[in-house]
Short mmCIF file of C-alpha atoms in Angstrom, two decimals:
data_model
loop_
_atom_site.label_atom_id
_atom_site.label_comp_id
_atom_site.label_asym_id
_atom_site.label_seq_id
_atom_site.Cartn_x
_atom_site.Cartn_y
_atom_site.Cartn_z
CA UNK A 1 -21.47 31.35 -24.49
CA UNK A 2 -23.35 33.01 -21.66
CA UNK A 3 -26.43 34.97 -22.59
CA UNK A 4 -29.29 36.87 -21.06
CA UNK A 5 -32.43 38.43 -22.53
CA UNK A 6 -33.68 41.75 -21.20
CA UNK A 7 -36.23 44.42 -22.02
CA UNK A 8 -35.48 48.10 -22.57
CA UNK A 9 -35.86 49.01 -18.95
CA UNK A 10 -33.35 46.45 -17.93
CA UNK A 11 -30.46 47.79 -20.06
CA UNK A 12 -27.92 49.22 -17.65
CA UNK A 13 -25.01 50.28 -19.68
CA UNK A 14 -22.72 47.39 -18.72
CA UNK A 15 -23.48 45.42 -21.85
CA UNK A 16 -20.28 44.58 -23.73
CA UNK A 17 -21.91 42.63 -26.59
CA UNK A 18 -25.54 43.44 -27.26
CA UNK A 19 -27.99 42.29 -29.90
CA UNK A 20 -31.04 44.53 -30.11
CA UNK A 21 -34.04 42.76 -31.57
CA UNK A 22 -37.08 44.26 -33.29
CA UNK A 23 -38.66 41.73 -35.64
CA UNK A 24 -41.89 43.65 -36.39
CA UNK A 25 -40.71 45.82 -37.87
CA UNK A 26 -37.72 48.16 -37.28
CA UNK A 27 -34.79 45.85 -38.00
CA UNK A 28 -36.55 43.95 -40.75
CA UNK A 29 -37.23 47.32 -42.40
CA UNK A 30 -33.59 48.40 -41.84
CA UNK A 31 -32.28 45.28 -43.45
CA UNK A 32 -34.48 45.87 -46.49
CA UNK A 33 -33.33 49.47 -46.67
CA UNK A 34 -29.72 48.26 -46.94
CA UNK A 35 -30.76 45.72 -49.56
CA UNK A 36 -32.36 48.57 -51.51
CA UNK A 37 -29.08 50.40 -51.54
CA UNK A 38 -29.09 52.62 -48.45
CA UNK A 39 -25.55 53.66 -47.46
CA UNK A 40 -26.26 54.09 -43.74
CA UNK A 41 -29.12 54.50 -41.26
CA UNK A 42 -28.91 57.21 -38.63
CA UNK A 43 -30.98 56.25 -35.57
CA UNK A 44 -33.08 58.92 -33.83
CA UNK A 45 -34.63 58.77 -30.35
CA UNK A 46 -37.82 60.72 -31.22
CA UNK A 47 -39.61 62.58 -33.93
CA UNK A 48 -38.05 65.90 -32.96
CA UNK A 49 -34.49 64.55 -33.15
CA UNK A 50 -35.22 62.91 -36.51
CA UNK A 51 -36.55 66.19 -37.93
CA UNK A 52 -33.63 68.16 -36.50
CA UNK A 53 -31.14 65.76 -38.14
CA UNK A 54 -32.98 66.06 -41.45
CA UNK A 55 -32.94 69.89 -41.18
CA UNK A 56 -29.19 69.71 -40.99
CA UNK A 57 -29.05 67.18 -43.85
CA UNK A 58 -31.89 67.97 -46.31
CA UNK A 59 -30.83 65.24 -48.70
CA UNK A 60 -31.37 62.50 -46.17
CA UNK A 61 -34.62 60.54 -45.95
CA UNK A 62 -36.60 60.33 -42.68
CA UNK A 63 -38.48 57.17 -41.74
CA UNK A 64 -40.85 56.59 -38.88
CA UNK A 65 -43.39 54.03 -37.72
CA UNK A 66 -47.05 54.83 -38.26
CA UNK A 67 -48.35 56.91 -41.11
CA UNK A 68 -45.97 59.15 -43.02
CA UNK A 69 -46.41 62.75 -41.86
CA UNK A 70 -44.93 66.08 -42.85
CA UNK A 71 -41.13 66.05 -42.76
CA UNK A 72 -40.95 62.25 -43.18
CA UNK A 73 -40.38 60.34 -46.43
CA UNK A 74 -40.78 56.70 -45.58
CA UNK A 75 -42.76 54.34 -43.39
CA UNK A 76 -41.34 51.67 -41.03
CA UNK A 77 -42.60 48.89 -43.34
CA UNK A 78 -40.44 46.29 -45.10
CA UNK A 79 -43.22 45.84 -47.66
CA UNK A 80 -43.07 49.53 -48.58
CA UNK A 81 -39.27 49.85 -48.30
CA UNK A 82 -38.66 46.97 -50.70
CA UNK A 83 -40.26 49.12 -53.41
CA UNK A 84 -38.08 52.16 -52.71
CA UNK A 85 -34.89 53.14 -54.55
CA UNK A 86 -32.45 53.97 -51.80
CA UNK A 87 -29.21 53.66 -53.73
CA UNK A 88 -26.52 55.68 -51.99
CA UNK A 89 -29.04 57.38 -49.65
CA UNK A 90 -28.85 58.00 -45.93
CA UNK A 91 -31.95 57.15 -43.98
CA UNK A 92 -32.90 58.57 -40.62
CA UNK A 93 -34.96 55.98 -38.65
CA UNK A 94 -37.12 56.61 -35.68
CA UNK A 95 -39.30 53.94 -34.21
CA UNK A 96 -41.11 53.38 -30.91
CA UNK A 97 -38.90 50.53 -29.62
CA UNK A 98 -36.21 49.34 -31.93
CA UNK A 99 -34.22 52.49 -32.37
CA UNK A 100 -34.63 53.30 -28.64
CA UNK A 101 -33.06 49.94 -27.78
CA UNK A 102 -30.13 50.48 -30.18
CA UNK A 103 -29.43 53.90 -28.76
CA UNK A 104 -29.35 52.43 -25.26
CA UNK A 105 -26.42 50.12 -26.14
CA UNK A 106 -24.56 52.22 -28.68
CA UNK A 107 -21.53 52.45 -26.38
CA UNK A 108 -21.16 48.68 -26.14
CA UNK A 109 -18.01 46.99 -27.49
CA UNK A 110 -20.22 45.39 -30.13
CA UNK A 111 -23.82 46.44 -30.73
CA UNK A 112 -25.90 44.70 -33.39
CA UNK A 113 -29.45 45.18 -34.50
CA UNK A 114 -31.30 42.01 -35.57
CA UNK A 115 -34.42 40.27 -36.74
CA UNK A 116 -34.98 36.91 -38.41
CA UNK A 117 -33.92 38.20 -41.82
CA UNK A 118 -30.31 38.63 -40.62
CA UNK A 119 -30.27 35.97 -37.91
CA UNK A 120 -27.46 33.77 -39.28
CA UNK A 121 -25.21 36.71 -40.12
CA UNK A 122 -25.84 38.22 -36.67
CA UNK A 123 -24.80 35.04 -34.97
CA UNK A 124 -21.65 34.79 -37.06
CA UNK A 125 -20.73 38.39 -36.22
CA UNK A 126 -21.05 37.65 -32.48
CA UNK A 127 -18.94 34.53 -32.83
CA UNK A 128 -16.39 36.28 -34.99
CA UNK A 129 -15.90 38.84 -32.32
CA UNK A 130 -14.90 36.05 -29.82
CA UNK A 131 -17.56 37.17 -27.39
CA UNK A 132 -17.92 35.22 -24.13
CA UNK A 133 -21.32 36.55 -23.29
CA UNK A 134 -24.07 38.40 -25.07
CA UNK A 135 -27.12 40.43 -24.02
CA UNK A 136 -30.24 40.15 -26.18
CA UNK A 137 -32.49 43.19 -25.90
CA UNK A 138 -36.12 42.40 -26.79
CA UNK A 139 -37.60 45.79 -27.59
CA UNK A 140 -41.26 45.13 -28.35
CA UNK A 141 -43.92 45.29 -25.60
CA UNK A 142 -41.44 46.23 -22.88
CA UNK A 143 -39.42 43.10 -23.57
CA UNK A 144 -42.43 40.75 -23.79
CA UNK A 145 -43.01 40.69 -27.56
CA UNK A 146 -43.34 37.11 -28.62
CA UNK A 147 -41.65 37.62 -31.93
CA UNK A 148 -38.58 39.30 -30.38
CA UNK A 149 -38.27 36.64 -27.67
CA UNK A 150 -38.59 33.90 -30.28
CA UNK A 151 -35.78 35.53 -32.36
CA UNK A 152 -33.61 35.87 -29.22
CA UNK A 153 -34.03 32.15 -28.42
CA UNK A 154 -33.26 31.22 -32.05
CA UNK A 155 -30.10 33.30 -32.04
CA UNK A 156 -29.10 31.81 -28.64
CA UNK A 157 -29.37 28.34 -30.08
CA UNK A 158 -27.22 29.34 -33.13
CA UNK A 159 -24.61 30.71 -30.82
CA UNK A 160 -24.58 27.43 -28.88
CA UNK A 161 -23.61 25.72 -32.07
CA UNK A 162 -26.98 24.15 -32.83
CA UNK A 163 -28.82 24.18 -36.09
CA UNK A 164 -32.41 24.61 -34.85
CA UNK A 165 -35.33 24.21 -37.15
CA UNK A 166 -36.66 27.71 -37.44
CA UNK A 167 -40.28 26.64 -37.82
CA UNK A 168 -41.27 26.70 -34.16
CA UNK A 169 -39.79 30.15 -33.60
CA UNK A 170 -41.34 31.54 -36.71
CA UNK A 171 -44.64 30.14 -35.64
CA UNK A 172 -44.48 32.05 -32.38
CA UNK A 173 -43.76 35.23 -34.32
CA UNK A 174 -46.51 34.50 -36.81
CA UNK A 175 -49.11 34.11 -34.07
CA UNK A 176 -47.94 37.10 -31.97
CA UNK A 177 -50.13 40.10 -31.15
CA UNK A 178 -47.91 42.25 -33.41
CA UNK A 179 -48.48 39.97 -36.37
CA UNK A 180 -52.21 39.90 -35.65
CA UNK A 181 -52.32 43.65 -35.47
CA UNK A 182 -50.52 44.01 -38.78
CA UNK A 183 -52.83 41.54 -40.49
CA UNK A 184 -55.88 43.16 -38.98
CA UNK A 185 -54.90 46.62 -40.29
CA UNK A 186 -54.52 48.00 -36.79
CA UNK A 187 -51.10 49.53 -37.52
CA UNK A 188 -50.71 52.47 -39.80
CA UNK A 189 -48.00 52.75 -42.34
CA UNK A 190 -48.12 49.02 -43.00
CA UNK A 191 -48.10 46.84 -46.12
CA UNK A 192 -49.99 43.57 -46.62
CA UNK A 193 -46.63 41.74 -47.08
CA UNK A 194 -45.09 42.96 -43.87
CA UNK A 195 -45.71 39.90 -41.72
CA UNK A 196 -44.45 37.50 -44.36
CA UNK A 197 -41.33 39.53 -44.90
CA UNK A 198 -40.64 39.58 -41.17
CA UNK A 199 -40.82 35.76 -41.06
CA UNK A 200 -37.97 35.08 -43.51
CA UNK A 201 -34.89 33.56 -41.95
CA UNK A 202 -31.50 34.61 -43.45
CA UNK A 203 -33.05 36.63 -46.20
CA UNK A 204 -29.83 38.69 -46.16
CA UNK A 205 -26.20 37.75 -45.69
CA UNK A 206 -25.16 40.70 -43.49
CA UNK A 207 -25.46 41.66 -39.92
CA UNK A 208 -26.18 45.28 -38.88
CA UNK A 209 -23.73 47.07 -36.53
CA UNK A 210 -24.48 50.31 -34.75
CA UNK A 211 -21.85 52.72 -33.52
CA UNK A 212 -21.21 56.43 -32.98
CA UNK A 213 -20.08 58.52 -35.95
CA UNK A 214 -19.79 62.32 -35.53
CA UNK A 215 -22.01 62.22 -32.53
CA UNK A 216 -24.81 60.25 -34.21
CA UNK A 217 -25.78 56.61 -33.79
CA UNK A 218 -25.25 55.06 -37.19
CA UNK A 219 -26.31 51.62 -38.36
CA UNK A 220 -24.34 49.98 -41.16
CA UNK A 221 -24.35 46.53 -42.77
CA UNK A 222 -21.60 44.18 -41.57
CA UNK A 223 -20.64 41.40 -43.98
CA UNK A 224 -19.58 38.15 -42.30
CA UNK A 225 -19.18 35.26 -44.73
CA UNK A 226 -20.73 34.92 -48.17
CA UNK A 227 -22.02 31.35 -47.45
CA UNK A 228 -25.24 32.46 -45.77
CA UNK A 229 -27.76 29.82 -44.78
CA UNK A 230 -30.53 29.52 -47.40
CA UNK A 231 -33.61 31.55 -46.70
CA UNK A 232 -36.37 29.73 -44.78
CA UNK A 233 -39.88 31.05 -44.30
CA UNK A 234 -42.58 30.23 -41.84
CA UNK A 235 -44.19 27.85 -44.24
CA UNK A 236 -41.06 25.84 -45.03
CA UNK A 237 -40.81 24.09 -41.62
#
């Protein structure tokens, strides 16, 4: 399978199959939200759009990166989301990079949002679609985020039919500037467990597919096969 990895500014609208990656933390948080029972996640491009969507749907919960401010209910933190009861709820998610990347490819034939926690299911979804080529969109740091590039390379190996040991890829993510910032308390709206939760491989057995529904970009879990690869953490390899 042919593949390429680009940053947000290199997305040009020609992508047929796209995997948008935000390991720390948008699409790790999104996966945890689904695990905690969320029905769907509506992706917003900025704070104003998120608040406008919530104004039209007062029962929905709004989530953003950074500290929770007026109008928002949740932080973009897997450590915090794993403690929330989201059964049957709709979440509006706005982040600096991840949701922007997803919105840029929402018109693709197949658009998936990914991180290490859904890596295996994401690769299966791409293969099940019979794709001949895939574009990985690394969203962090204008496409230079070490954790996103490591995840893209790991996914590329899976799509090539390999079974790579995840340890080296997780190590790159574990020692990335984003991980260091989280550990050092330099990101607001964070939990002490966030880095560790972002370094779990195949924690969940679903991929996450984004598409347009009633004019909104909506992320939903996509089940592939029940025989997910057992979870691996950074300390297991």
